[in-house]
PDB file of C-alpha atoms in Angstrom:
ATOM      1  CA  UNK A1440     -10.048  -6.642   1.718  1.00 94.00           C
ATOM      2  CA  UNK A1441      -8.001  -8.289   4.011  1.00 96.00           C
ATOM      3  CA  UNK A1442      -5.475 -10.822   2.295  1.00 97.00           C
ATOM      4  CA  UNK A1443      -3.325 -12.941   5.286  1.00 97.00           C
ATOM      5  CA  UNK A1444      -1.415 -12.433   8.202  1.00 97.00           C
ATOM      6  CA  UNK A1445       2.111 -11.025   8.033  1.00 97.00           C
ATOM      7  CA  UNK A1446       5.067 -11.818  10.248  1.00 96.00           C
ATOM      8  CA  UNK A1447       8.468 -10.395   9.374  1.00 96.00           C
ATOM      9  CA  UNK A1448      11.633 -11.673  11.598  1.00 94.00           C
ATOM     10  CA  UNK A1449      15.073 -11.367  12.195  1.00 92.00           C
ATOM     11  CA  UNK A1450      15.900 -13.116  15.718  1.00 90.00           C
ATOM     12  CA  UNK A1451      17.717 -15.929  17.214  1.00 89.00           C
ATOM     13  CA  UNK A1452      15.137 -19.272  16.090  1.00 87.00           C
ATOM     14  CA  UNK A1453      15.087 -19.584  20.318  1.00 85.00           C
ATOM     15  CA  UNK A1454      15.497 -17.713  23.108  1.00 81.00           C
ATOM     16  CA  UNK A1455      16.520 -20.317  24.796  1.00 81.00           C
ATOM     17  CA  UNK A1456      20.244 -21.776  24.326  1.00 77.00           C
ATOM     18  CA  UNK A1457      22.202 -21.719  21.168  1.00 82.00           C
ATOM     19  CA  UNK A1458      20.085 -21.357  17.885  1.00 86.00           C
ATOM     20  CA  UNK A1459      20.329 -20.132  13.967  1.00 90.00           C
ATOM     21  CA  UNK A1460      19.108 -16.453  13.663  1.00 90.00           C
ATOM     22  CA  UNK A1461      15.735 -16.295  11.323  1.00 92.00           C
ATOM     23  CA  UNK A1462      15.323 -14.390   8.530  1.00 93.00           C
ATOM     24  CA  UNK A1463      11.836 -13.959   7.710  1.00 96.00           C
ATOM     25  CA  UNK A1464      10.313 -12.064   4.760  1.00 96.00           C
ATOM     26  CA  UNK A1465       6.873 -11.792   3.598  1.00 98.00           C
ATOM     27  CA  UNK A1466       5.824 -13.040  -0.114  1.00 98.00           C
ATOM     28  CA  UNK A1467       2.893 -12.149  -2.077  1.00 98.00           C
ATOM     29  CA  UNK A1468       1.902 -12.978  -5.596  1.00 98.00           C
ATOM     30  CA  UNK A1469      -0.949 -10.866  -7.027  1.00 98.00           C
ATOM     31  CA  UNK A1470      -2.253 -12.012 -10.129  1.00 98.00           C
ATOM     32  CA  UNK A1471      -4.496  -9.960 -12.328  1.00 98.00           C
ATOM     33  CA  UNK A1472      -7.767 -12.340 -13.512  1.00 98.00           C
ATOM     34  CA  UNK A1473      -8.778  -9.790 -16.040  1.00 97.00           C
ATOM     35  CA  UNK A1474      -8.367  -8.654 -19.071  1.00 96.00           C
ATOM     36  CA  UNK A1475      -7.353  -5.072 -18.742  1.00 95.00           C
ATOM     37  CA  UNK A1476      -4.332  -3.404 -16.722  1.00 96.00           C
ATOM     38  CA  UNK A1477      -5.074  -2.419 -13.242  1.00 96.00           C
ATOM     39  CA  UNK A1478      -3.264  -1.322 -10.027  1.00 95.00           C
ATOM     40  CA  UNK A1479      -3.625  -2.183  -6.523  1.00 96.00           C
ATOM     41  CA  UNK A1480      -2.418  -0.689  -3.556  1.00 95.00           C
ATOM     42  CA  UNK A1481      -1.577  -2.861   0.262  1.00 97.00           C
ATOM     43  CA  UNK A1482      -1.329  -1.845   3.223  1.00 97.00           C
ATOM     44  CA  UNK A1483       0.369  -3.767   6.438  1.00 98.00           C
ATOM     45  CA  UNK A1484      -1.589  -3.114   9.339  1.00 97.00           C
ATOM     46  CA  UNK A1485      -0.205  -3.478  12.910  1.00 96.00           C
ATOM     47  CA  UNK A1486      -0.101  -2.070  16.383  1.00 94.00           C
ATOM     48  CA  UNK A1487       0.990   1.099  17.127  1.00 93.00           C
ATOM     49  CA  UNK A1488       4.136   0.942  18.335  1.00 92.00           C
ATOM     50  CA  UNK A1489       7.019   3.676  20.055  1.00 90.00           C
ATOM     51  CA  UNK A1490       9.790   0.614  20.036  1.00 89.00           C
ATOM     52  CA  UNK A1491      12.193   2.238  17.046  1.00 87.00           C
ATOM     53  CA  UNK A1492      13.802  -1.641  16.897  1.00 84.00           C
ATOM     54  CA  UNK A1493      10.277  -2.961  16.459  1.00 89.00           C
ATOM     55  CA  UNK A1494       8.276  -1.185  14.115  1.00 92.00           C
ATOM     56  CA  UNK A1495       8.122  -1.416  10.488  1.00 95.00           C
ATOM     57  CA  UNK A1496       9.125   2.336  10.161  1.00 93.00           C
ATOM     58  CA  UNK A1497      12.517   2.198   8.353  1.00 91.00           C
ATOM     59  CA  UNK A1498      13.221  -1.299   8.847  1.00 93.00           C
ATOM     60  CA  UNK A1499      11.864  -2.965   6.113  1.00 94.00           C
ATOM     61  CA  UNK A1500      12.923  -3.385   2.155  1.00 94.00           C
ATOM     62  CA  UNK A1501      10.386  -4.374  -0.434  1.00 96.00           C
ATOM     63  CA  UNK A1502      10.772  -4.718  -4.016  1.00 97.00           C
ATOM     64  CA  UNK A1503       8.143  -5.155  -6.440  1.00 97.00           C
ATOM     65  CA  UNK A1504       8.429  -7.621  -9.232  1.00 97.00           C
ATOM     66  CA  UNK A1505       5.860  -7.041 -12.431  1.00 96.00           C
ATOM     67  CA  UNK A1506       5.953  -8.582 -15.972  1.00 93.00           C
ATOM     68  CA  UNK A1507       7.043  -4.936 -17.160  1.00 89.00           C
ATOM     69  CA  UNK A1508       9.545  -4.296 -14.808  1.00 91.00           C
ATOM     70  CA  UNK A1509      12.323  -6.193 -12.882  1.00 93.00           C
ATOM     71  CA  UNK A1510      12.488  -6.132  -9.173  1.00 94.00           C
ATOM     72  CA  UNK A1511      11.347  -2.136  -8.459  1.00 95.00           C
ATOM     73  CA  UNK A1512      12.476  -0.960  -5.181  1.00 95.00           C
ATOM     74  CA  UNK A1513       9.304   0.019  -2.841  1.00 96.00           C
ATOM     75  CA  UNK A1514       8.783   1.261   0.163  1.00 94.00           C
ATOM     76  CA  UNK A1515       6.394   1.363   3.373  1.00 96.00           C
ATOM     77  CA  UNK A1516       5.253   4.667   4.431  1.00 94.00           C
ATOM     78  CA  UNK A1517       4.148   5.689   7.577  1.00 93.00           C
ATOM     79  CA  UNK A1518       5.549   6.982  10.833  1.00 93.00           C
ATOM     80  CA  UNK A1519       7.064   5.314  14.007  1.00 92.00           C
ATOM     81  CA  UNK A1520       3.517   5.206  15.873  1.00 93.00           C
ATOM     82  CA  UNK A1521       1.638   4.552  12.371  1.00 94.00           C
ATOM     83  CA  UNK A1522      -0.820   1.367  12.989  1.00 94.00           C
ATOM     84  CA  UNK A1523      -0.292   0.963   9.121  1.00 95.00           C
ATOM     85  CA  UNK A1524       1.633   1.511   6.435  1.00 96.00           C
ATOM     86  CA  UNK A1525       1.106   1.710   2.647  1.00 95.00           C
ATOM     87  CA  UNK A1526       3.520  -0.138  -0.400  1.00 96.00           C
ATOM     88  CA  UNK A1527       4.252   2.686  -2.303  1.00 93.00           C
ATOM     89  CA  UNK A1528       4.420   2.774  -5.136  1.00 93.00           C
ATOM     90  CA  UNK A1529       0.779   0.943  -6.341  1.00 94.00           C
ATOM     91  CA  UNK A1530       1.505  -2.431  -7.674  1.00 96.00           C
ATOM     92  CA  UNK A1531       0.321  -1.893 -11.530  1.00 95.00           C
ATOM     93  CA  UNK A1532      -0.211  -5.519 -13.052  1.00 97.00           C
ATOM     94  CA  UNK A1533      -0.975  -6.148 -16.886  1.00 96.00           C
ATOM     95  CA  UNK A1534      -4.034  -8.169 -18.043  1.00 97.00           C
ATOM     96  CA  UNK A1535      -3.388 -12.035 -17.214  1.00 96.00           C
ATOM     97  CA  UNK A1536      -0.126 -11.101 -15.373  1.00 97.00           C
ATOM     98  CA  UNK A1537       1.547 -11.811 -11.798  1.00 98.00           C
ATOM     99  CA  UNK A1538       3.150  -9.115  -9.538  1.00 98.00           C
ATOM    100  CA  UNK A1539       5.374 -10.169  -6.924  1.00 98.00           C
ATOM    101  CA  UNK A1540       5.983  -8.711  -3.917  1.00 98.00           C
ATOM    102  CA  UNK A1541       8.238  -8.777  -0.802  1.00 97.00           C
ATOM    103  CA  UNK A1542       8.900  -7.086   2.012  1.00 97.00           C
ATOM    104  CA  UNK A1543      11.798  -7.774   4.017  1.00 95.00           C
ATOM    105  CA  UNK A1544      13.587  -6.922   7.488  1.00 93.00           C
ATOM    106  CA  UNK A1545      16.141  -4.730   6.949  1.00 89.00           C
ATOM    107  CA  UNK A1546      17.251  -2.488   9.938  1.00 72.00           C
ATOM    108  CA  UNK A1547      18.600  -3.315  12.500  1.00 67.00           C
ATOM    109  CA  UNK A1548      21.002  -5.858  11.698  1.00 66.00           C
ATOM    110  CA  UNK A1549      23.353  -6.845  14.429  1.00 63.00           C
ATOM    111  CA  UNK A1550      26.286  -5.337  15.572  1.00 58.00           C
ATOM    112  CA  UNK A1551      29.385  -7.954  16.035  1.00 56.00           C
ATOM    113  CA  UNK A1552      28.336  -7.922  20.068  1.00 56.00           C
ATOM    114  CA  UNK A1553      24.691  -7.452  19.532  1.00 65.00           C
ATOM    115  CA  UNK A1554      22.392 -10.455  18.580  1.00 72.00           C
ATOM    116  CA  UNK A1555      19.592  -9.891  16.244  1.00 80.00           C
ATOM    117  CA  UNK A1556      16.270  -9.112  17.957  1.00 85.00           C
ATOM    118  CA  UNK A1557      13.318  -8.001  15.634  1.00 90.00           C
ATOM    119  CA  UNK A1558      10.132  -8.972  14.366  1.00 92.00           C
ATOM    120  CA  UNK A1559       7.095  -7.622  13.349  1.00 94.00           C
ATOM    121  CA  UNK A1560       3.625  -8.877  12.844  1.00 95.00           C
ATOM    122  CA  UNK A1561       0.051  -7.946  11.878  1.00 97.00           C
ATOM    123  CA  UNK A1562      -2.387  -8.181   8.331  1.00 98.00           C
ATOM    124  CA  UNK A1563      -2.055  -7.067   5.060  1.00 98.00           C
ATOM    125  CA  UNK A1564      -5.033  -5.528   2.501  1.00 97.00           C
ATOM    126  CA  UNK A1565      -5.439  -5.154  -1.108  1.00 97.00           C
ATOM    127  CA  UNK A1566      -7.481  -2.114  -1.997  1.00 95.00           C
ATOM    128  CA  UNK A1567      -8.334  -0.922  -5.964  1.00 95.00           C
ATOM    129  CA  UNK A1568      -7.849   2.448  -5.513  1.00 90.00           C
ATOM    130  CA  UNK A1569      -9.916   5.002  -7.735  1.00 87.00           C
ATOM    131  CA  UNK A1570      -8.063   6.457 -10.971  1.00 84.00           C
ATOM    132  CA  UNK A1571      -7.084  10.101 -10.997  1.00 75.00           C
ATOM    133  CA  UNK A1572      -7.759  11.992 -14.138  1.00 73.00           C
ATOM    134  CA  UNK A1573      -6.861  15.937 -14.506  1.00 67.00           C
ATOM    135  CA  UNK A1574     -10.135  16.717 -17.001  1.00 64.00           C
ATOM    136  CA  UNK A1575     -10.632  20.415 -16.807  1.00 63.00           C
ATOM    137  CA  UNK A1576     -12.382  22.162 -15.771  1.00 61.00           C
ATOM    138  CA  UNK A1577     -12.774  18.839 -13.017  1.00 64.00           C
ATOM    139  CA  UNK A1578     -10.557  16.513 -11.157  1.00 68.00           C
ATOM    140  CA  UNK A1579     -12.196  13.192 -11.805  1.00 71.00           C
ATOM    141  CA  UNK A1580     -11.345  10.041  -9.812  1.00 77.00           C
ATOM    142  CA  UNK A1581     -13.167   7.169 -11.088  1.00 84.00           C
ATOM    143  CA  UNK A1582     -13.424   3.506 -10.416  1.00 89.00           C
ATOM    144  CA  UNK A1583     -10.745   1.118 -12.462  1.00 92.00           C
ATOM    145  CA  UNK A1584     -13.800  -0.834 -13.460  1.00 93.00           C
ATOM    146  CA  UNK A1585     -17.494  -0.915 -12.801  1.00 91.00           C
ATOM    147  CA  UNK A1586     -17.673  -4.540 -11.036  1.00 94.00           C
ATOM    148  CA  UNK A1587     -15.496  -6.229  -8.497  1.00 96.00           C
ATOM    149  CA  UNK A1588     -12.075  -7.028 -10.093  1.00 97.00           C
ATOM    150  CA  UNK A1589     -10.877 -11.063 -10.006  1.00 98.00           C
ATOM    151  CA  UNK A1590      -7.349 -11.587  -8.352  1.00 98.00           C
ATOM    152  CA  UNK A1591      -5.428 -14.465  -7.558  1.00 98.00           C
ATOM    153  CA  UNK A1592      -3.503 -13.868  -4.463  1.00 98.00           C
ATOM    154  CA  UNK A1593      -0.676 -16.121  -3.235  1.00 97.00           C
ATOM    155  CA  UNK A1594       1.018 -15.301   0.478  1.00 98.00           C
ATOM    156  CA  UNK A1595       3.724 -16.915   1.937  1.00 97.00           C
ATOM    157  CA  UNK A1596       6.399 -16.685   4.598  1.00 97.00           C
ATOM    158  CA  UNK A1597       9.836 -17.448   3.330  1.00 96.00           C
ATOM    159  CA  UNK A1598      12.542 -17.913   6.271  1.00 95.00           C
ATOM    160  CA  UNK A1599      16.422 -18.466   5.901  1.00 93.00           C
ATOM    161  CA  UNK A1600      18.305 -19.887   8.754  1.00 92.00           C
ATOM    162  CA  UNK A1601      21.898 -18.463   9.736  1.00 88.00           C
ATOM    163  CA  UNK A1602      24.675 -20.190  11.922  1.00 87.00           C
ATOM    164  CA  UNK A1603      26.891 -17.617  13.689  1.00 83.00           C
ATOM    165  CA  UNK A1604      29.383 -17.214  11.093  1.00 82.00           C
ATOM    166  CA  UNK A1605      26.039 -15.851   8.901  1.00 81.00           C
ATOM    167  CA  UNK A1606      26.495 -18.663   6.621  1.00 86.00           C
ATOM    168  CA  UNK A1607      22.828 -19.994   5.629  1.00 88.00           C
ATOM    169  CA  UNK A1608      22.169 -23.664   7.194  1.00 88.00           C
ATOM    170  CA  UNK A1609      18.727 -24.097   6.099  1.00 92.00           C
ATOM    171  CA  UNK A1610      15.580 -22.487   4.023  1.00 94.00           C
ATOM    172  CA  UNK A1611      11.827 -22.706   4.275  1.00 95.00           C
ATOM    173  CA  UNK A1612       8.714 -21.433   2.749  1.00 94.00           C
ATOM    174  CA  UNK A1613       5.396 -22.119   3.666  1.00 95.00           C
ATOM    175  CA  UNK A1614       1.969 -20.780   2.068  1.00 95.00           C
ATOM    176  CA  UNK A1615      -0.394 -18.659   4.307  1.00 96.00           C
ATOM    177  CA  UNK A1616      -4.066 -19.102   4.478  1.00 95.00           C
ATOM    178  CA  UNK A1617      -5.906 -16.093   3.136  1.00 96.00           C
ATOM    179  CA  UNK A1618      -8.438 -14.166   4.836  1.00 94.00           C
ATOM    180  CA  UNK A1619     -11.135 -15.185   3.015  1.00 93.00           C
ATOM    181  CA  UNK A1620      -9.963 -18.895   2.418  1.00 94.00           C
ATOM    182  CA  UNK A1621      -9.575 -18.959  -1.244  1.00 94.00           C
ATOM    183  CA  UNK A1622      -7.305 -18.042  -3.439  1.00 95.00           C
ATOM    184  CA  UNK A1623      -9.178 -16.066  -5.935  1.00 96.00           C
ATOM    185  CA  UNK A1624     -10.920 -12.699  -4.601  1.00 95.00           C
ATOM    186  CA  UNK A1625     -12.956 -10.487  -5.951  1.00 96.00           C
ATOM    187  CA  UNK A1626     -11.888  -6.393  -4.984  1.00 95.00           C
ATOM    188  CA  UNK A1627     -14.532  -3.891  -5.249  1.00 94.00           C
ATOM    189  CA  UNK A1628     -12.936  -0.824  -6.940  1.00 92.00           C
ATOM    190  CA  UNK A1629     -12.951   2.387  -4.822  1.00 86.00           C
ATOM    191  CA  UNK A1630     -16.003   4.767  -5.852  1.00 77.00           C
ATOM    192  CA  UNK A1631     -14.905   7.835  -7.667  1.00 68.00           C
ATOM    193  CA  UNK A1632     -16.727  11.134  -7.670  1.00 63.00           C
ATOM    194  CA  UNK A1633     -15.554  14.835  -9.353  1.00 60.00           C
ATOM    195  CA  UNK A1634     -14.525  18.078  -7.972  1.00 60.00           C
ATOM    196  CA  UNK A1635     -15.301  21.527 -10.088  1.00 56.00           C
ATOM    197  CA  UNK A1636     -12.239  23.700 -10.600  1.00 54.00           C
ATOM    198  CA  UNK A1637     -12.860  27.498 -10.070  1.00 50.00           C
ATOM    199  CA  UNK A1638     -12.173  29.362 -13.188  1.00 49.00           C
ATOM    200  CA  UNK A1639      -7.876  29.617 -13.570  1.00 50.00           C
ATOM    201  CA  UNK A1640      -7.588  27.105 -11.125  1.00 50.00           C
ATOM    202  CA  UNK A1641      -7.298  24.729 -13.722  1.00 50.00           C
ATOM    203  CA  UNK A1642      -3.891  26.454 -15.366  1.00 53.00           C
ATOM    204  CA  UNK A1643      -2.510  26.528 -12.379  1.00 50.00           C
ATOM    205  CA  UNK A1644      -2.740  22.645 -11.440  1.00 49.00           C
ATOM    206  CA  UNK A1645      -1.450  22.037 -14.691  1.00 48.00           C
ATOM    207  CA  UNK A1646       2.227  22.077 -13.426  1.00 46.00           C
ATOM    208  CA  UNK A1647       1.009  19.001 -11.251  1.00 47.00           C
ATOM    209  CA  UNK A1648       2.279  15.608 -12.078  1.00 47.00           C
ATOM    210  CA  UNK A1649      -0.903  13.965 -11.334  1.00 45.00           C
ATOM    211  CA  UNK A1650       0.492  10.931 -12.724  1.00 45.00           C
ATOM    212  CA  UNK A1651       2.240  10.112  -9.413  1.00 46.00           C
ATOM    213  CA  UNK A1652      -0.684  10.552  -7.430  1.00 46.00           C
ATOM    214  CA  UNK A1653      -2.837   7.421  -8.660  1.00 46.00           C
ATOM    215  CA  UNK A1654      -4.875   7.253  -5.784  1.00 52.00           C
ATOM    216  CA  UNK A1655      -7.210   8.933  -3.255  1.00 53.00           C
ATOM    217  CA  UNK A1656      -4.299   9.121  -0.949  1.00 53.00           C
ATOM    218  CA  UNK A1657      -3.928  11.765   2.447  1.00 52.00           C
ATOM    219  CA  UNK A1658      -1.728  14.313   0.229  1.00 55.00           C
ATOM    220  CA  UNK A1659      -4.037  13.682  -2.523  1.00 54.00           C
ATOM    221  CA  UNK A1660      -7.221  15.027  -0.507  1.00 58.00           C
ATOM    222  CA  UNK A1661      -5.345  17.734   0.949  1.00 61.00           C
ATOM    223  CA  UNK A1662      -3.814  19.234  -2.291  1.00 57.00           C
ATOM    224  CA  UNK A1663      -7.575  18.976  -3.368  1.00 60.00           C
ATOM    225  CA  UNK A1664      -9.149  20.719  -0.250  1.00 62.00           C
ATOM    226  CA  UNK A1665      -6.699  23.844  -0.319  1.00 61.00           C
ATOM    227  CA  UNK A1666      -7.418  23.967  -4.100  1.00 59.00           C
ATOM    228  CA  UNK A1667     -10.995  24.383  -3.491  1.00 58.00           C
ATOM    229  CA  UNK A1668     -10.973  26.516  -0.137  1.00 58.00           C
ATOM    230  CA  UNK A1669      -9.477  29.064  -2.101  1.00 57.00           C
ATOM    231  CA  UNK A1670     -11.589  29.238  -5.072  1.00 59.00           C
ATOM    232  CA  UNK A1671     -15.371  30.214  -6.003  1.00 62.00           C
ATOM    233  CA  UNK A1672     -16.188  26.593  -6.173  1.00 64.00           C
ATOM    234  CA  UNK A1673     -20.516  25.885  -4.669  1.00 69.00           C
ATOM    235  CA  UNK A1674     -19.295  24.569  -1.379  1.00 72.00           C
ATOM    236  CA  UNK A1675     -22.282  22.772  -0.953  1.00 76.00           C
ATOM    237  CA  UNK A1676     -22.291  21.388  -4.299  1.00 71.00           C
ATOM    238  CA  UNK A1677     -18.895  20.092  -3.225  1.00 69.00           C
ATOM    239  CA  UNK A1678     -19.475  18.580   0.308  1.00 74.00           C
ATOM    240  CA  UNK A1679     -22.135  16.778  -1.261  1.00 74.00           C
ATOM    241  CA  UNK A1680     -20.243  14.972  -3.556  1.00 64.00           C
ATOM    242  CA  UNK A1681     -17.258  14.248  -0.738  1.00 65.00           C
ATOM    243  CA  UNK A1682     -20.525  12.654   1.577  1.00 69.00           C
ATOM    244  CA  UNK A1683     -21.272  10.770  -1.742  1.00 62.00           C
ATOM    245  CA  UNK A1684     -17.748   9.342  -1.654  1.00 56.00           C
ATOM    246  CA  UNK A1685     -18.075   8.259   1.601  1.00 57.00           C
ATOM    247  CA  UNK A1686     -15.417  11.217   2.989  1.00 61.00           C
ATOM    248  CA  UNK A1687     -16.620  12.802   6.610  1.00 64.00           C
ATOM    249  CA  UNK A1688     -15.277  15.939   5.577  1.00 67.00           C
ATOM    250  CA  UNK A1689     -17.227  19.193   5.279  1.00 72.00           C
ATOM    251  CA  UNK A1690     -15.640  22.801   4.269  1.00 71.00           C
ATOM    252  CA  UNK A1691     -17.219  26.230   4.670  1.00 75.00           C
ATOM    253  CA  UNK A1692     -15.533  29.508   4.196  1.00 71.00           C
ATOM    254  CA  UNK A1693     -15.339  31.573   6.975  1.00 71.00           C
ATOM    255  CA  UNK A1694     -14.325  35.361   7.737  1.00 67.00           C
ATOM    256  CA  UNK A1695     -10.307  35.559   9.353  1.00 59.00           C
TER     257      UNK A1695
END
């Protein structure tokens, strides 16, 4: 589900004669509507784009604020050219409770002769990823909850203006209208589905911290796929359940 717009800044406030430089992070609060813990994941979505001073690969901070823990340092991950890039880690919110996150320019910041001179723009979405469970002899992911999950979501730009001795002159923040208009959403949770472990495969997965990987993510799938190309696993059996999940991925074993 798309949430809002998205427009992070660090730049002179004109380019046009002398101006403050703007500092411009993104805000979101996420608030969980129901009445057991669940996690979310976002994504910013942008352009593809080669410009190193321009994209939002390594030039961001974001820190994730929950009611269990203080200001968590996050990331985005992707690559230079990504068009998107996901918060990791999952935001995990308790029942009735408010996440807060930010994401911030970070890189570049000027050198003494070189002005600031970035900003980045695009949408963010809020996905309910599927839970991972390790239940031999099957890796299970199944949906957080079997109806759409109730959130409260809050965006907002929040600027601060410096002079040219960096001293701050000014602050603003102003709320951003959501994608959908309203503040409260409704997510549908990600579908899960189950993957049969070949006999001993299961012992040998055991040394994987699972726990990390709390989503259907691209290492996720892959760690899953090499697990099953080299086992005894009913291939068709499996592709069928991967169409079920809405995956366009097929395997079949072939002679090398």
């Amino acid at each position: 589900m798309e949430i809002s717009s998205f427009e992070l800044i660090y730049k002179p406030q004109s380019p046009v004669g002398p101006a403050d430089t703007v500092l411009q992070g993104y805000f979101l609060n996420i608030t969980n509507l129901e009445n057991e813990e669940l996690f979310y994941r976002l994504d910013f979505v942008t352009s593809s784009i080669s410009d190193p001073d321009r994209s939002l690969f390594n030039n961001t901070a974001a820190i994730i604020d929950t009611p269990n823990q203080n200001n968590q340092p996050a990331n985005l991950v992707g690559a230079l050219t990504s068009s998107s890039f996901r918060l990791s880690p999952n935001i995990t919110v308790p029942p009735d409770g408010t996440a807060k996150v930010a994401v911030l320019p970070s890189d570049p910041f000027p050198m003494p002769t070189s002005p600031a001179n970035f900003e980045a723009r695009g949408y963010v979405t809020i996905r309910l990823p599927a839970r991972l469970v390790f239940d031999p002899p099957f890796i299970r992911f199944e949906p957080q909850l079997n109806r759409p999950a109730r959130v409260l979501l809050t965006p907002q730009n929040r600027a601060a203006y410096l002079d040219e001795n960096n001293d701050i002159n000014d602050q603003t923040q102003a709320s951003l209208p959501t994608g959908t208009g309203s503040a409260i959403v409704e997510v549908v949770p990600e579908r899960g589905f189950f993957v049969p472990l070949a006999q001993g495969m299961a012992d040998r997965l055991t040394s994987v911290d699972l726990s990390t990987l709390p989503d259907l993510t691209e290492e996720n799938l892959a760690m899953m796929l090499a697990a099953v190309s080299a086992s005894d696993v009913d291939l068709k059996k499996f592709n069928s359940e991967l169409k079920k999940a809405g995956i366009g991925i097929a395997l079949e074993k072939r002679k090398v």
